[in-house]
Coordinates of C-alpha atoms and ligand atoms in Angstrom, one line a residue:
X337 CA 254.4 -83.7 -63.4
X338 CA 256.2 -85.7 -65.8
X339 CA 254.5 -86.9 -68.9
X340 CA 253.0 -90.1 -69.6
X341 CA 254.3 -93.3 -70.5
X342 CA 254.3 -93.4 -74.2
X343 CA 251.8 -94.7 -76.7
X344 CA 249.8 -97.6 -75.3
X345 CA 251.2 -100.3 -77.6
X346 CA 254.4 -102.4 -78.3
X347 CA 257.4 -101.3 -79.4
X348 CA 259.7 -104.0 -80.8
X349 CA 263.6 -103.1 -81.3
X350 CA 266.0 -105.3 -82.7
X351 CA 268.8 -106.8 -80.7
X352 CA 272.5 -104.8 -81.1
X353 CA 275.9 -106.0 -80.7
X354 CA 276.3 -108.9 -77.6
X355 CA 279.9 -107.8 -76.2
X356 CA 281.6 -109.3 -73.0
X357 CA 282.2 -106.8 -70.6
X358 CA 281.9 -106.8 -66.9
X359 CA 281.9 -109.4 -64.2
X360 CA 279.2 -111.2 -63.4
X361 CA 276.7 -110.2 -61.0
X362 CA 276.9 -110.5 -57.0
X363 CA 274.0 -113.1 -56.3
X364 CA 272.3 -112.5 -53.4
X365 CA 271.0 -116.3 -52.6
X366 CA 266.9 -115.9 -52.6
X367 CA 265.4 -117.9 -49.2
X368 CA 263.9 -121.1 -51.5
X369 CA 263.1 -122.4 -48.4
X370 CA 261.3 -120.1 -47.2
X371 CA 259.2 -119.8 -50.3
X372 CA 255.5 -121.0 -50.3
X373 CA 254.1 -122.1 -53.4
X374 CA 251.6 -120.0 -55.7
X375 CA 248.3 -120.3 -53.5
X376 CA 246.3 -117.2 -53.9
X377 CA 243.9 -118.9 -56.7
X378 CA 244.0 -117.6 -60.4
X379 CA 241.3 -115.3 -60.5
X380 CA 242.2 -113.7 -64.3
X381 CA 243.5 -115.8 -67.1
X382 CA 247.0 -115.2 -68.0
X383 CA 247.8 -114.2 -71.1
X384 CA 249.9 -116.4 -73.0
X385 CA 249.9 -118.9 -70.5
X386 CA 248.2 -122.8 -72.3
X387 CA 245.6 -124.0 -69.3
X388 CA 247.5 -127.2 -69.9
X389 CA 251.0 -125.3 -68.6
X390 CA 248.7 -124.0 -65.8
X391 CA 247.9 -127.5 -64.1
X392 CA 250.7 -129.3 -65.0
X393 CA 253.6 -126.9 -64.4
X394 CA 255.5 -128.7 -67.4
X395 CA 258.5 -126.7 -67.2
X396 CA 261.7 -127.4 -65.2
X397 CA 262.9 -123.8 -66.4
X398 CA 264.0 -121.6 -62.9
X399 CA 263.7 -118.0 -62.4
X400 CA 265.7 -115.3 -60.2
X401 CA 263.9 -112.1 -59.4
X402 CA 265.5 -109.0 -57.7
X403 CA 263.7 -106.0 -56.4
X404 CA 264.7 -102.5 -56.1
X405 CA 262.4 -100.3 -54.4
X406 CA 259.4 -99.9 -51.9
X407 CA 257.1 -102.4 -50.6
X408 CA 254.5 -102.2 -54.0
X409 CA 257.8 -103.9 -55.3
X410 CA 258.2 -106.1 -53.3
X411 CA 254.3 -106.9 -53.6
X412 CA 254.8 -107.1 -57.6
X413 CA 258.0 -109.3 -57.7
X414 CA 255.8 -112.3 -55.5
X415 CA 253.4 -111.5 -57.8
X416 CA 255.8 -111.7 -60.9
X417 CA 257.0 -115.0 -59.1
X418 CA 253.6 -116.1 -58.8
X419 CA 253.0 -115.8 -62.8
X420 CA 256.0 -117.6 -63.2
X421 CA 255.6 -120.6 -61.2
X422 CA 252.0 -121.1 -62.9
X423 CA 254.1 -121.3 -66.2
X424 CA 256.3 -124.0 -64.8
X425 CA 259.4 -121.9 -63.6
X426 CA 260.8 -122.9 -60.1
X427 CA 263.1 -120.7 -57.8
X428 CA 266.8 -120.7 -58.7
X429 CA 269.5 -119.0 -55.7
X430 CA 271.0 -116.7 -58.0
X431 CA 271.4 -115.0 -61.7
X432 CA 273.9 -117.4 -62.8
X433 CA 271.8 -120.6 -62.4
X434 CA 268.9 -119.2 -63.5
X435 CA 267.2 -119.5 -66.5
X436 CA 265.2 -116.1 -66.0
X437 CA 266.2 -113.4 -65.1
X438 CA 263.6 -110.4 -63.8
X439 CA 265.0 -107.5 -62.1
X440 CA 261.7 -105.5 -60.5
X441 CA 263.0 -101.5 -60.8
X442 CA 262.5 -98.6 -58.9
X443 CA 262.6 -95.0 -59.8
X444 CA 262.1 -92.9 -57.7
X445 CA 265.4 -91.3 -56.7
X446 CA 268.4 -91.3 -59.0
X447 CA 270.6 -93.9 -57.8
X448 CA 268.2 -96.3 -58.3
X449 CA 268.5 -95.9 -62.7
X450 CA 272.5 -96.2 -61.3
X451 CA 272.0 -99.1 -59.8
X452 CA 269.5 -100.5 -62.4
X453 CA 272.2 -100.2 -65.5
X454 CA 275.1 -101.3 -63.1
X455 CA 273.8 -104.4 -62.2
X456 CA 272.1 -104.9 -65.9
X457 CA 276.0 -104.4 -67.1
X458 CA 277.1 -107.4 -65.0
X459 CA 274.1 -109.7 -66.3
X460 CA 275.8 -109.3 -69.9
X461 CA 278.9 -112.1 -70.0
X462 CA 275.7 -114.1 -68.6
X463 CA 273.9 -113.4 -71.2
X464 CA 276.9 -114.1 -73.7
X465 CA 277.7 -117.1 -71.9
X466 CA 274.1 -118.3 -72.0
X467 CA 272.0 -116.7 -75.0
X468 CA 268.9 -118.8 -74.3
X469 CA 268.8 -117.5 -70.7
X470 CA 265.9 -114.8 -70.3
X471 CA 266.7 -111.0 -69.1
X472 CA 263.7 -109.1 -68.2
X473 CA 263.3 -105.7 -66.7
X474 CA 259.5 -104.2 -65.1
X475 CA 258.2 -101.8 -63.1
X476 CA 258.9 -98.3 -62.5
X477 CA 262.4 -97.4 -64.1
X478 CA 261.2 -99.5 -67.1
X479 CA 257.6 -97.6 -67.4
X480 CA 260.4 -94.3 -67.9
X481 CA 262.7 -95.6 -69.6
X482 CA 261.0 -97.7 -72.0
X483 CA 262.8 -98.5 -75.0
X484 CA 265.4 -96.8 -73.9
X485 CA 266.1 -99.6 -71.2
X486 CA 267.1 -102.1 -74.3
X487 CA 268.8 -99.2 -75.9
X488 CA 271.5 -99.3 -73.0
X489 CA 271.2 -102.9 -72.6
X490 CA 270.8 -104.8 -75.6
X491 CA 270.8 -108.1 -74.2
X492 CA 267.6 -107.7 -71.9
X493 CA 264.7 -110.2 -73.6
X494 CA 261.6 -108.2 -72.3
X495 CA 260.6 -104.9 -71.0
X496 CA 257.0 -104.3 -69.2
X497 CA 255.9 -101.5 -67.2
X498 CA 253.5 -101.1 -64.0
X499 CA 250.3 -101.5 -66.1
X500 CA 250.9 -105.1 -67.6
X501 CA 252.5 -107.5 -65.1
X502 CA 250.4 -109.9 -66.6
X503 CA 251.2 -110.0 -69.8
X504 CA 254.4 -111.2 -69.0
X505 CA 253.8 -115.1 -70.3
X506 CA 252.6 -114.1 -74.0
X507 CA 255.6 -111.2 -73.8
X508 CA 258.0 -114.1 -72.9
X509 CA 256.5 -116.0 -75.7
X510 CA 256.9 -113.2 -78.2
X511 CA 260.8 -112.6 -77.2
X512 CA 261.2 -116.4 -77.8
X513 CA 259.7 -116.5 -81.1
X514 CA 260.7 -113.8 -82.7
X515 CA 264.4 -113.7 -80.9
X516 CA 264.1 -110.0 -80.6
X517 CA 263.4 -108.1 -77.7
X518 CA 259.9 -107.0 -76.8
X519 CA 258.4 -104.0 -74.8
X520 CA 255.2 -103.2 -74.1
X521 CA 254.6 -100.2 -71.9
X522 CA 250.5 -99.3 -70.9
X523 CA 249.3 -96.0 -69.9
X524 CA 246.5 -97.6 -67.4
X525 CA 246.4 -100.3 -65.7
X526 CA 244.0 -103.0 -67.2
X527 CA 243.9 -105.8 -64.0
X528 CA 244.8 -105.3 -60.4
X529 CA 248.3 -107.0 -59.6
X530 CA 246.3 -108.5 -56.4
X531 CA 244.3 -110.1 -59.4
X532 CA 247.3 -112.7 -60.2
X533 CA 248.8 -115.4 -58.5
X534 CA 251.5 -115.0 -55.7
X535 CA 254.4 -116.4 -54.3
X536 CA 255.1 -114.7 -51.0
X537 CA 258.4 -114.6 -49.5
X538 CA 257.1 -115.4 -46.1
X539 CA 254.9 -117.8 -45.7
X540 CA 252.9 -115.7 -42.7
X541 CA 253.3 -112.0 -44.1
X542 CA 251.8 -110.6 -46.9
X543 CA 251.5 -107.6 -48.6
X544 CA 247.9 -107.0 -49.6
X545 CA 247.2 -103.9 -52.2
X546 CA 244.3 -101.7 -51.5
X547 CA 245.0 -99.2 -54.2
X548 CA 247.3 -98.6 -56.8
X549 CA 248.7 -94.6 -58.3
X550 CA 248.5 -91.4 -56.8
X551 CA 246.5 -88.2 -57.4
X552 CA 248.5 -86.0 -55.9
X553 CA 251.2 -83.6 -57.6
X554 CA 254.0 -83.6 -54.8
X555 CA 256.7 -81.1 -56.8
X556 CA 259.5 -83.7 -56.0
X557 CA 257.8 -87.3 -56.8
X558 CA 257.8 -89.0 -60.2
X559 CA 255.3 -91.5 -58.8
X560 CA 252.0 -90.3 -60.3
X561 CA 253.5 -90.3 -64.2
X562 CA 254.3 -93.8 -63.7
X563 CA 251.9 -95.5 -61.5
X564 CA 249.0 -92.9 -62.9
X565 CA 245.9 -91.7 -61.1
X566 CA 245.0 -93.6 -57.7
X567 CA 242.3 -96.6 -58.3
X568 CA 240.9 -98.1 -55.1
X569 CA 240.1 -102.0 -55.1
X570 CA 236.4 -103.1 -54.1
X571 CA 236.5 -103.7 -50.5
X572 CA 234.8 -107.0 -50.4
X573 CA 237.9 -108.0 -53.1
X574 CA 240.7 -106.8 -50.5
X575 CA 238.5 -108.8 -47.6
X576 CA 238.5 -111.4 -50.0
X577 CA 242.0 -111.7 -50.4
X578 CA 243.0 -110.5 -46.8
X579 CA 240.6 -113.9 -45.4
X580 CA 242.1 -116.3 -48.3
X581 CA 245.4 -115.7 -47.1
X582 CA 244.9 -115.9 -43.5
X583 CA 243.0 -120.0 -44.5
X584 CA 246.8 -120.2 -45.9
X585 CA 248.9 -119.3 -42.6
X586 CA 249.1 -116.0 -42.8
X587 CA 249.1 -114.0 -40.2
X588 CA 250.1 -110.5 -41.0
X589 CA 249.1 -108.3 -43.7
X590 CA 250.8 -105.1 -44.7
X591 CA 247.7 -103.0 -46.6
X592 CA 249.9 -100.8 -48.8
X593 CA 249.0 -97.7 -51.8
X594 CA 250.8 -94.5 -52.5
X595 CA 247.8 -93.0 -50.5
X596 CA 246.2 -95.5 -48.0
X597 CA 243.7 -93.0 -46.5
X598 CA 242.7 -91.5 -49.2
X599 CA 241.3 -95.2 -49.8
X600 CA 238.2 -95.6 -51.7
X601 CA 237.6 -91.7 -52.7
X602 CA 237.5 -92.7 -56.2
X603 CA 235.2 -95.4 -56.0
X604 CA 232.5 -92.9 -54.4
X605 CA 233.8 -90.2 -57.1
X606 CA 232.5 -92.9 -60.2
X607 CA 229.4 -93.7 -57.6
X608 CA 230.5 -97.5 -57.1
X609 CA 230.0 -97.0 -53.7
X610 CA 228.1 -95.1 -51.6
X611 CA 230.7 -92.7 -49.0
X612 CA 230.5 -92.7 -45.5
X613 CA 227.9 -95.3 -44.0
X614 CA 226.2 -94.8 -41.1
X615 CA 228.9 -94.7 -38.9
X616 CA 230.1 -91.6 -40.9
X617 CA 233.6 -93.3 -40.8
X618 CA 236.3 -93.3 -44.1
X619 CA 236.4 -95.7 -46.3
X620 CA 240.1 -96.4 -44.9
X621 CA 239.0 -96.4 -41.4
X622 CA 236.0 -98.9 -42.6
X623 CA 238.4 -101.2 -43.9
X624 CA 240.6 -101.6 -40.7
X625 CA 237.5 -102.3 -38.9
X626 CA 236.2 -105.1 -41.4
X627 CA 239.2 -106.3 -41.3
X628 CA 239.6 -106.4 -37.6
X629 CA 236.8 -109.1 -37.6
X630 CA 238.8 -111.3 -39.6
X631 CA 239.6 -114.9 -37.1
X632 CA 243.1 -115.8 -37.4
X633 CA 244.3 -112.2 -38.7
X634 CA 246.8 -111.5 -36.0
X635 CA 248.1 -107.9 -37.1
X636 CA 247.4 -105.4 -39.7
X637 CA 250.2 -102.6 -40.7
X638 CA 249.5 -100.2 -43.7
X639 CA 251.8 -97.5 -45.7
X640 CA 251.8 -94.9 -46.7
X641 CA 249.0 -92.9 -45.3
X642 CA 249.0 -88.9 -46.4
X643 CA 249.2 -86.3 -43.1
X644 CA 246.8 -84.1 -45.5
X645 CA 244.0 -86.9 -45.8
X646 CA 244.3 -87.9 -41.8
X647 CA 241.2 -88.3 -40.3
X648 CA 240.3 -89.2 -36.2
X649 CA 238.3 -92.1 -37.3
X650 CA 242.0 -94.0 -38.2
X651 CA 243.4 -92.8 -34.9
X652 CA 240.6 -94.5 -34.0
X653 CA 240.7 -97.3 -35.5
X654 CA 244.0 -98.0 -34.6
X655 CA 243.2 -97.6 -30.8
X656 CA 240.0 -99.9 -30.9
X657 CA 240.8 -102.8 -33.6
X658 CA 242.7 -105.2 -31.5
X659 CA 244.6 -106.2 -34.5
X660 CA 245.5 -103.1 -36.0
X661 CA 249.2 -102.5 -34.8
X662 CA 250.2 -99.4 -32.6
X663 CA 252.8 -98.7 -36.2
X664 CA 252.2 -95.3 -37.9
X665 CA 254.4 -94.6 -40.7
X666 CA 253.5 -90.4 -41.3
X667 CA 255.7 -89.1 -44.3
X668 CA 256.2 -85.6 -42.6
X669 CA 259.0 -84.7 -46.0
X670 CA 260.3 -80.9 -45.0
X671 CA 259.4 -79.2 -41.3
X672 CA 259.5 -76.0 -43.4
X673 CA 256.3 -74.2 -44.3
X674 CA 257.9 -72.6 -47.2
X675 CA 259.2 -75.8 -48.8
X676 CA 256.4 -77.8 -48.0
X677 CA 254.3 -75.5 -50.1
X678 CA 257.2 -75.6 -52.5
X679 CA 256.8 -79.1 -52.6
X680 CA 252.9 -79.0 -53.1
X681 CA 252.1 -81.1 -49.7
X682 CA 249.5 -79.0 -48.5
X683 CA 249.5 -79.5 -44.8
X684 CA 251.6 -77.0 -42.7
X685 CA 254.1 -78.4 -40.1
X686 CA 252.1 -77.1 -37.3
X687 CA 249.7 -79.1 -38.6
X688 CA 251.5 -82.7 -38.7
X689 CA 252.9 -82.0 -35.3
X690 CA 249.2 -81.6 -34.3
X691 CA 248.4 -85.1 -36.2
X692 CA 251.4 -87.1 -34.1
X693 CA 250.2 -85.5 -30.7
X694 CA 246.6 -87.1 -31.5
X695 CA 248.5 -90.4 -32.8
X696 CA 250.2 -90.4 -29.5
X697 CA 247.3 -89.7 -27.1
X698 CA 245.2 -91.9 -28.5
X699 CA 247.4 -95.0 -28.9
X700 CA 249.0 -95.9 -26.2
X701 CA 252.6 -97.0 -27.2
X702 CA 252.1 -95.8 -30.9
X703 CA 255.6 -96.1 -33.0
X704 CA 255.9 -93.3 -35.5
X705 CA 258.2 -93.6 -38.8
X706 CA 258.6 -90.9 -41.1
X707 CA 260.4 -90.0 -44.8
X708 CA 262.4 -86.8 -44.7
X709 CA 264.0 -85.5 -48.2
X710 CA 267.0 -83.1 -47.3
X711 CA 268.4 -80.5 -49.7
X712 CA 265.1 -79.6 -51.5
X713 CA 265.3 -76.7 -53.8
X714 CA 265.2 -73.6 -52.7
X715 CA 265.7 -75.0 -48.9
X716 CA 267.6 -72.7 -46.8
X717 CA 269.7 -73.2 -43.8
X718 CA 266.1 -71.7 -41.5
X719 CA 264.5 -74.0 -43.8
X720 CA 266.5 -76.9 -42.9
X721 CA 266.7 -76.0 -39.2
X722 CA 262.9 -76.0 -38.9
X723 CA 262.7 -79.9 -40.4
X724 CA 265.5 -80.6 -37.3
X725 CA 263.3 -78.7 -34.9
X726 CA 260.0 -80.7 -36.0
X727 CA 261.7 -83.4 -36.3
X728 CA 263.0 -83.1 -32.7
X729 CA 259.3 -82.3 -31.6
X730 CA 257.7 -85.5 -33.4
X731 CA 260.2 -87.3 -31.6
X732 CA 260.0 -89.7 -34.8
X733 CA 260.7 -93.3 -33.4
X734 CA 262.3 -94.2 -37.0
X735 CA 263.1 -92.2 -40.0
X736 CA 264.2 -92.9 -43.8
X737 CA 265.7 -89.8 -45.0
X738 CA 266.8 -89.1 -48.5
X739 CA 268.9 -86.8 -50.1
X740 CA 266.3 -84.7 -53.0
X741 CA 267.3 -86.3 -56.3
X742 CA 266.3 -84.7 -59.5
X743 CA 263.6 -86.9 -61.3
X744 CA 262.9 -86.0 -64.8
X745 CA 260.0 -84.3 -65.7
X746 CA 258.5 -83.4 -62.4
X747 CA 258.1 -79.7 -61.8
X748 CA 260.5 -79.4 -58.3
X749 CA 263.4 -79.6 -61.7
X750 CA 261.8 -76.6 -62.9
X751 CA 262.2 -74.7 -59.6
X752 CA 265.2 -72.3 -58.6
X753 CA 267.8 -72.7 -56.2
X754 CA 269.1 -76.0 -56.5
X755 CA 271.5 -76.5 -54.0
X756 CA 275.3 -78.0 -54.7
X757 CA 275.8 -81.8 -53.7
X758 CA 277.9 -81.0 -50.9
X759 CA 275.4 -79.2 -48.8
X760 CA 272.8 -81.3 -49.3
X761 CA 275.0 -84.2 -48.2
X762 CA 276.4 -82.1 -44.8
X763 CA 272.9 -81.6 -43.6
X764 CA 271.7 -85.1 -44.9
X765 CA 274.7 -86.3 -42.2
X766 CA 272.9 -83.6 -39.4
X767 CA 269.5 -85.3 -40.2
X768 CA 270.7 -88.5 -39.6
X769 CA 272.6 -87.9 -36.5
X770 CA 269.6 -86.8 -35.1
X771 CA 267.0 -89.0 -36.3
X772 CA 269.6 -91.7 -35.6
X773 CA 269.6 -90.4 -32.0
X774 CA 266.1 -90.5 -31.3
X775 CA 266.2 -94.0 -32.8
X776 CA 267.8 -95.2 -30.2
X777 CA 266.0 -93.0 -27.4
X778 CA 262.9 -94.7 -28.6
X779 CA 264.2 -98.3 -28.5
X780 CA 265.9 -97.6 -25.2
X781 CA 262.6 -96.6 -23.4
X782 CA 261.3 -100.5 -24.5
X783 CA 263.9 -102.1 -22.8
X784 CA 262.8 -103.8 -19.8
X785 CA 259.5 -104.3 -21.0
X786 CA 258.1 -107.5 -22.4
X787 CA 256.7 -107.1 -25.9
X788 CA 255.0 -109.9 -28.4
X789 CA 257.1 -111.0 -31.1
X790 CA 256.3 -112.1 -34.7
X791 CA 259.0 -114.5 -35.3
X792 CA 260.4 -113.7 -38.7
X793 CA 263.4 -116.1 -39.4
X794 CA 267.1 -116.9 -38.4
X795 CA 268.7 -113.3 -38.0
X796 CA 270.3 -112.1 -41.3
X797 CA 273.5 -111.5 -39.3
X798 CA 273.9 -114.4 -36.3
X799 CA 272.1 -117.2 -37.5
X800 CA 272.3 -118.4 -33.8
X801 CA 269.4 -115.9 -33.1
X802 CA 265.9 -115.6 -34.7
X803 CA 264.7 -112.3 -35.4
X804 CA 260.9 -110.8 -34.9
X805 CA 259.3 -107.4 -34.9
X806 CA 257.2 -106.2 -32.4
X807 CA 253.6 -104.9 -33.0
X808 CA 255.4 -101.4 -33.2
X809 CA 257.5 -102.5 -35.7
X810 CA 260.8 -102.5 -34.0
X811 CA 263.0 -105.4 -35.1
X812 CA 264.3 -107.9 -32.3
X813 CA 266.8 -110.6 -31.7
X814 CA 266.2 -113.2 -29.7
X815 CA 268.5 -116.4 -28.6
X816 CA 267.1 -119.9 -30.5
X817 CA 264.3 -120.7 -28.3
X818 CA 262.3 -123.9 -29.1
X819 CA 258.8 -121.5 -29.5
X820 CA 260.6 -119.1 -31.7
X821 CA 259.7 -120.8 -34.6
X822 CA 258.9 -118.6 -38.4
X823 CA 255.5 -117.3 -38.1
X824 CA 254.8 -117.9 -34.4
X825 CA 254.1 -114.7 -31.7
X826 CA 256.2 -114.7 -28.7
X827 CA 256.6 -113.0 -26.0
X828 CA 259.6 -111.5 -25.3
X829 CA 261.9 -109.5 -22.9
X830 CA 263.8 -106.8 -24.2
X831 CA 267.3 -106.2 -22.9
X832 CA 269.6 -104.4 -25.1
X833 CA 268.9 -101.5 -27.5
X834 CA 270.6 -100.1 -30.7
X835 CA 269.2 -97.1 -32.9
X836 CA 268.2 -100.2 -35.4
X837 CA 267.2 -103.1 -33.2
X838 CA 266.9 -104.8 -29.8
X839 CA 268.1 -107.8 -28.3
X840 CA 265.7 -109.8 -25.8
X841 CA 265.1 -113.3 -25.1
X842 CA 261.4 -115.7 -25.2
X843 CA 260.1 -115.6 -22.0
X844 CA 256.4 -116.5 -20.8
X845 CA 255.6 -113.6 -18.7
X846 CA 252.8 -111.0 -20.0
X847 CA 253.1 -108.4 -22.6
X848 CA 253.1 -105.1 -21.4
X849 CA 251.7 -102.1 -22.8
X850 CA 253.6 -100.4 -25.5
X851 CA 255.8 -97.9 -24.5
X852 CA 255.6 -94.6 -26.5
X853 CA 257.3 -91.4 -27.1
X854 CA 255.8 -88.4 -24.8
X855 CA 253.7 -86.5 -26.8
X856 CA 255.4 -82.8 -27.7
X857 CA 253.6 -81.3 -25.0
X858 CA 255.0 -83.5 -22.4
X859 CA 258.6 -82.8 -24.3
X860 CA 257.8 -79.7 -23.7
X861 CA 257.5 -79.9 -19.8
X862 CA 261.0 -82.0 -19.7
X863 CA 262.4 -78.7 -21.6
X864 CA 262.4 -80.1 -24.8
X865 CA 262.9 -76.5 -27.0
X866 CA 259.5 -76.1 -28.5
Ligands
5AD1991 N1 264.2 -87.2 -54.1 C1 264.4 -87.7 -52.8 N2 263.5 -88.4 -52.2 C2 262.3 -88.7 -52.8 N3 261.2 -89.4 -52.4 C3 260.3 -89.3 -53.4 N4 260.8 -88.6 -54.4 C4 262.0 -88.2 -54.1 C5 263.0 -87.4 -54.7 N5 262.8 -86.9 -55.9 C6 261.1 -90.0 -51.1 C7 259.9 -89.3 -50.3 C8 258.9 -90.4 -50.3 C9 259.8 -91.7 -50.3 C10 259.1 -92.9 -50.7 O1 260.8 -91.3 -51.2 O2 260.4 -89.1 -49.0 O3 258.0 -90.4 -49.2
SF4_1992 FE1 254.5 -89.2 -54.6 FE2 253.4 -89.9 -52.3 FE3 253.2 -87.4 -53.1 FE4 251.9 -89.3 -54.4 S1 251.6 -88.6 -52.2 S2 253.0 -87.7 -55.4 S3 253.3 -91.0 -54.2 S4 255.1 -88.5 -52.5

């Protein structure tokens, strides 16, 4: 895997040449409205921050934060938001009005250090324009690139990794005293994000972290040299946190870690807990239980859970906890034996079609989502047909496929046979014809049905419509309707179907059960090629 992030310490580079160049960047205007204020309570002090700035918010400075990336991005920025408001900063729409700047970076496939530079590039005649505004750039892409970040980008204030979110006041305070830029990059993590304040998006969803890194060595993933090895939070913490936010409105809670059912193995490993109780059951499969005892807690998703580390007592859990949702999102990667053990996942594709059969019989209406990475090295065209074939037998009811991308310093860039763009990018188009397809199967076999809706917000494309997601996940457009208010469950009728969403309207007739794929044996009896 790639090396570690560099010496724990600071780095501190002087500032280069400020040219104009570029056009300013796109703003994409952030919902203010839809923010909630900081409410999870301070449970570490902040670094940097004077208890006086704390309750008094004496700032009228404004912030804009954009995220790249997965869902523990999203998770950091409200956190990142949630430092800043406690030192005074309010939302601002958009880069140019801002006053901070913190673009959130992801890593994990090429075109996201593209995107990274590109957009930094357009934040320069800001900068020019503005010197006293802030740039700052965290998280993964920074955590690689380091110095290197301010290197390409000379006008960018602060750089921090994945280890020190909260060090971002007294970083901010360094960068404006000494007028240079300042990075600090960690090795380990020192306090959990969950540890500092939020400021969620949506005021009835949240995203609550259960662990944080990874121990596993997937050939392919540059995850575990920047987030480091998995660390599991306490479970009374999470259950702390999960029954705080519910007292603030919410309603949903997404449980999310790089391994979500390998939960808690650690904790056991360093004997801060004692393994499987009496009920034998997994840590992971613990937790959805305690949490399904929470009052008020409506639904519980989590991502991403590892088909290796899958256990019955989840399945189970999933069936029997009346707020865990019927949504399994089971990262299946190649349907190739050979390139799975190329890419050091060590179940066998026999294997995960086993694992979705059991999700399917034993949760009625389960939704299954997958992540598929085409073009692998060494993947041949048998190679390639036998991910179509499984994926065809899982009957995957969404899928985010991916072109491979070389990361630096994982071993899969070591590996022979990397194939040429082109052919990656012909059976990347095959993939997604067929997942695309079965999409739209699986949305198809809802409509008709009436299904409970967690009313999200005005739809992103026809504000005439508010937009929900069902408890499998499936996102839903539904006519203004005087109960379809932001954070309220609905029920509603489903009508029309797309590969990515369904239209329906509110209507006060029962739910009915979920409707799910058939399982791949009953594909097999409607002559389904096995
Ligand atoms: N190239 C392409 N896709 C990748 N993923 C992770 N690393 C790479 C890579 N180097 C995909 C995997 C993972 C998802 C989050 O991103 O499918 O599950
Ligand atoms: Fe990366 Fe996920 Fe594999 Fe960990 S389990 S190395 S995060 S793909």
């Amino acid at each position: 895997m790639a090396s570690h992030a560099g010496q724990r310490g600071r780095s501190t580079v002087p500032t280069s040449s400020r040219v104009a160049a570029g056009s300013p960047g796109e703003p994409r205007p952030r919902p203010a409205d839809t923010l909630r204020p900081a409410t999870a309570p301070v449970r570490a002090p902040l670094e940097g921050v004077p208890q006086a700035a704390i309750l008094s918010g004496v700032t009228s400075r404004t912030y804009f934060i954009r995220t790249f990336g997965c869902q523990m991005n999203e998770h950091d920025s409200e956190r990142a938001a949630g430092v800043l408001e406690t030192m005074g900063y309010r939302p601002a729409p958009d880069p140019e009005s801002a006053d901070l700047v913190l673009f959130n970076t992801c890593a994990i496939r090429e075109n996201a250090d593209n995107k990274l530079y590109g957009q930094l590039s357009h934040l320069k005649p800001l900068k020019l324009a503005q010197p006293d505004k802030k740039i700052v750039v965290g998280g993964c892409l920074a955590q690689k690139d380091q110095a290197g970040i301010v290197e390409r980008a000379p006008w960018v204030d602060v750089v921090y990794g994945t280890h020190n979110m909260g060090a971002l006041p007294r970083l901010l305070a360094q960068a404006d005293s000494e007028s240079l830029p300042v990075i600090e990059i960690l090795e380990h993590t020192e306090m959990f994000p969950s540890a500092l304040p939020a400021r969620r998006e949506v005021a009835h969803h949240a995203w609550v972290s259960i662990s944080i890194g990874c121990d596993n060595a997937c050939t392919f993933c540059i995850v575990p040299s920047l987030r480091g090895p998995e660390k599991s939070r306490r479970l009374g913490d999470i259950v702390a946190e999960v029954k705080a936010l519910v007292a603030d409105g919410v309603r949903e809670v997404t449980l999310l870690g790089q391994n979500v059912n390998s939960y808690g193995r650690d904790l056991v490993r360093r004997g801060e807990v004692a393994g499987p109780g009496p009920r034998n059951r997994t840590l992971f499969a613990e937790l959805l239980h305690t949490l399904g005892e929470i009052d008020g807690l409506e639904r519980v998703r989590f991502t991403s859970p590892h088909p290796k580390d899958f256990t019955s007592d989840v399945f189970a859990a999933m069936r029997d906890v009346p707020n865990v949702c019927e949504q399994l999102h089971l990262p299946l990667q190649s349907g190739s034996d050979r390139i799975l053990r190329r890419m050091q996942r060590s179940y066998r594709s026999q294997r995960f079609l086993d694992l979705v059969t059991e999700a399917r019989e034993t949760i009625p209406g389960v939704a299954i989502s997958t992540d598929i990475i085409v073009g692998f090295p060494g993947e041949s065209e048998e190679d390639f047909a036998d991910t179509l074939r499984v994926v065809e037998l899982a009957a995957f009811d969404a899928a985010f496929t991916f072109e491979y991308s070389k990361r630096p310093g994982t071993a899969a860039v070591e590996l022979d046979g990397h194939l040429d763009p082109a052919t990656v990018n012909a059976r990347y188009r095959r993939l997604t014809e067929l997942t695309r397809r079965l999409s739209a199967e699986s949305n198809q076999r809802q409509v008709g049905t009436v299904q409970e809706l967690l009313i999200e917000g005005p739809s992103k494309t026809d504000p005439s419509r508010m937009s929900g997601r069902t408890r499998t996940n499936r996102l839903v457009h539904v006519p203004r309707h005087p109960a379809a208010q932001p954070g309220a469950l609905v029920h509603a009728r489903l009508l029309e179907a797309t590969s990515h969403y369904l239209l329906g309207e509110v209507t006060e007739d029962p739910c009915d059960e979920p409707v799910g794929t058939p399982p791949p044996a009953a594909r097999a009896a409607a002559g389904v090629p096995q």
